[in-house]
mmCIF file of C-alpha atoms in Angstrom:
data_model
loop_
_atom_site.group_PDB
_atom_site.id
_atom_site.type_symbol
_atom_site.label_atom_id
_atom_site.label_comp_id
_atom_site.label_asym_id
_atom_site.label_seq_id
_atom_site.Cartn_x
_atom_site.Cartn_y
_atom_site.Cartn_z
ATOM 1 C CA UNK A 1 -23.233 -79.851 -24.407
ATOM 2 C CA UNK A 2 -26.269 -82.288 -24.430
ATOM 3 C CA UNK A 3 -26.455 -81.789 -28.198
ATOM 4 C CA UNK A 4 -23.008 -82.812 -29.218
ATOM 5 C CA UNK A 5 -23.323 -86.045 -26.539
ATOM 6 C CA UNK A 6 -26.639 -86.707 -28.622
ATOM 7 C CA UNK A 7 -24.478 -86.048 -32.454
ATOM 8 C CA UNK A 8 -21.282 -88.031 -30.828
ATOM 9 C CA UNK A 9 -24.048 -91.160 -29.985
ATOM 10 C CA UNK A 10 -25.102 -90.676 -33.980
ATOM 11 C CA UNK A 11 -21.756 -90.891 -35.246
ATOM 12 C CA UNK A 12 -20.523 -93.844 -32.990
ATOM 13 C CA UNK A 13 -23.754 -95.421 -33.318
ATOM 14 C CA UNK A 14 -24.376 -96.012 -29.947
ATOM 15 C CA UNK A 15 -28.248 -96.573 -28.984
ATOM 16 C CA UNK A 16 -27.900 -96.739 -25.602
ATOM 17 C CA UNK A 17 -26.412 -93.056 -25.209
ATOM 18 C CA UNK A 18 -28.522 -92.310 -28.159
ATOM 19 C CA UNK A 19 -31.906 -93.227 -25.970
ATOM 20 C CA UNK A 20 -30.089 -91.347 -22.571
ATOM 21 C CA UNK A 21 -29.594 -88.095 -24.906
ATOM 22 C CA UNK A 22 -33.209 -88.356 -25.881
ATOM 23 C CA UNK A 23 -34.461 -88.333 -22.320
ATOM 24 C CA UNK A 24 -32.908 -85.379 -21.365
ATOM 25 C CA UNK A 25 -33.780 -83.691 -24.354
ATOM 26 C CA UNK A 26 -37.132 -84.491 -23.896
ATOM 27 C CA UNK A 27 -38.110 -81.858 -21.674
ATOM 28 C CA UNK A 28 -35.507 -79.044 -23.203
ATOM 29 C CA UNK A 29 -37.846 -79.522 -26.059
ATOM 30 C CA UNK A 30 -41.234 -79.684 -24.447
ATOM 31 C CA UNK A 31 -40.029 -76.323 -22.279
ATOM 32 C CA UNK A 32 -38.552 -74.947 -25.484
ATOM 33 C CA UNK A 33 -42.339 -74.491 -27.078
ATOM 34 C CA UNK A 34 -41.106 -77.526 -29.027
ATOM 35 C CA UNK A 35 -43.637 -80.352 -28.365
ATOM 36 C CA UNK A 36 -43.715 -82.133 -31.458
ATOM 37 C CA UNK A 37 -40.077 -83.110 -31.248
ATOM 38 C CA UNK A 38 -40.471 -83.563 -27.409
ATOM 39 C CA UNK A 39 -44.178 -86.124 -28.079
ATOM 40 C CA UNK A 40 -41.378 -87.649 -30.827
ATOM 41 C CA UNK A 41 -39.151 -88.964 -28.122
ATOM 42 C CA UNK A 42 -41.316 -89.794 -25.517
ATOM 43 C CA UNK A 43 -43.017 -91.825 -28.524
ATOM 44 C CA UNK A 44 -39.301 -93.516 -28.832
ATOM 45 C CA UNK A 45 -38.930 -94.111 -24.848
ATOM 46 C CA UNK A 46 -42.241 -95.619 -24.362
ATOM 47 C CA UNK A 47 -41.569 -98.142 -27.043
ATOM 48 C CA UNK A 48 -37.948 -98.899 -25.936
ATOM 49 C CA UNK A 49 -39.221 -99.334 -22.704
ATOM 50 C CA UNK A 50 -42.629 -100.463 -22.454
ATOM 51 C CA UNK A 51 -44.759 -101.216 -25.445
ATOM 52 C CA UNK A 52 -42.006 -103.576 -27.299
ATOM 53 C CA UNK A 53 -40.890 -106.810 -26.322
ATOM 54 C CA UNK A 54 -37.425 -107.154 -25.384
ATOM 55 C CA UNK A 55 -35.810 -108.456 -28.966
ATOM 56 C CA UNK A 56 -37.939 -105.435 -30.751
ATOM 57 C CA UNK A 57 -36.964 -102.851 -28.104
ATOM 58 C CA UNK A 58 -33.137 -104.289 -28.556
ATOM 59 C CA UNK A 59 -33.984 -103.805 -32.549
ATOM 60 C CA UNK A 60 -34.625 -100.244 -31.875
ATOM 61 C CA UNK A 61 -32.046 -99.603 -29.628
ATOM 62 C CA UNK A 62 -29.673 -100.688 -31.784
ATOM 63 C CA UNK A 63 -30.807 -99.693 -35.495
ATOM 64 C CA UNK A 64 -30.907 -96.083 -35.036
ATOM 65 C CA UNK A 65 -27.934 -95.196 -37.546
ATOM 66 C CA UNK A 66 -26.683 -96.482 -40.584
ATOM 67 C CA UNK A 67 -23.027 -96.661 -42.063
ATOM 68 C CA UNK A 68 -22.152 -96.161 -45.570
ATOM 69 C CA UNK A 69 -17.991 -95.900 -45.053
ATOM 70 C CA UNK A 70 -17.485 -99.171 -42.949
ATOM 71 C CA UNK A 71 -15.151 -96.732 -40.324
ATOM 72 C CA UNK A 72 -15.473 -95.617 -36.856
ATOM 73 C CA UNK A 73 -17.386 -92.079 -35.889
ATOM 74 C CA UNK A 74 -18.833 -92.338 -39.510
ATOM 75 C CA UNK A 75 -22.602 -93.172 -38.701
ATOM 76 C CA UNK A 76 -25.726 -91.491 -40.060
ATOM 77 C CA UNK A 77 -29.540 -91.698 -38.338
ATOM 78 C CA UNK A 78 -31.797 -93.578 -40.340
ATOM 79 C CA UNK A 79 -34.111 -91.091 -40.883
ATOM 80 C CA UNK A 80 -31.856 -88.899 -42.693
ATOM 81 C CA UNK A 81 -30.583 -92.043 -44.987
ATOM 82 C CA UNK A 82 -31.471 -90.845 -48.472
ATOM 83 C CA UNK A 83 -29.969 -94.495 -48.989
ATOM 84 C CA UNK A 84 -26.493 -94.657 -51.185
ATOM 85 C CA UNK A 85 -26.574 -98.285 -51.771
ATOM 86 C CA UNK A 86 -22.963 -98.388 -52.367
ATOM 87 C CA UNK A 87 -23.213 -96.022 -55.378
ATOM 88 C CA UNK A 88 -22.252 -92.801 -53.987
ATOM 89 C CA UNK A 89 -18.977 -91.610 -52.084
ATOM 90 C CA UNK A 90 -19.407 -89.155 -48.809
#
């Protein structure tokens, strides 16, 4: 259930349940024998909450997808963008 909260916050493109998701999954993946993804989130929390100031932190919130249709429940994380530019059709 955590999982498709964290894929619904992708697709609507919302960083604040995005960043919630993450906590949570933060220690399913460091009990899972997963810590790289776990050190990966904790990495994302830290600077969302501490090490940023407030307009970068907002930044990051907030620039976590990307959205090539222009529609609702269409957004795509960032680090997956192989970048279409407005040349390709998903």
């Amino acid at each position: 259930m955590l999982r498709l909260e964290h894929n619904d916050a992708i697709a609507m493109g919302d960083g604040d349940r995005i960043l919630q998701a993450d906590k949570q999954l933060t220690l399913i993946y460091k009990v899972s024998g997963c810590p790289k993804y776990a050190y990966g989130m904790l990495e994302t929390q830290a600077q969302a909450n501490i090490l940023l100031s407030e307009r970068d932190a907002y930044l990051l919130k907030w620039n976590r997808t990307v959205n090539h249709r222009g529609q609702i429940n269409t957004n795509f994380p960032n680090d997956k963008d192989l970048g279409c530019h407005g040349s390709c059709s998903h």
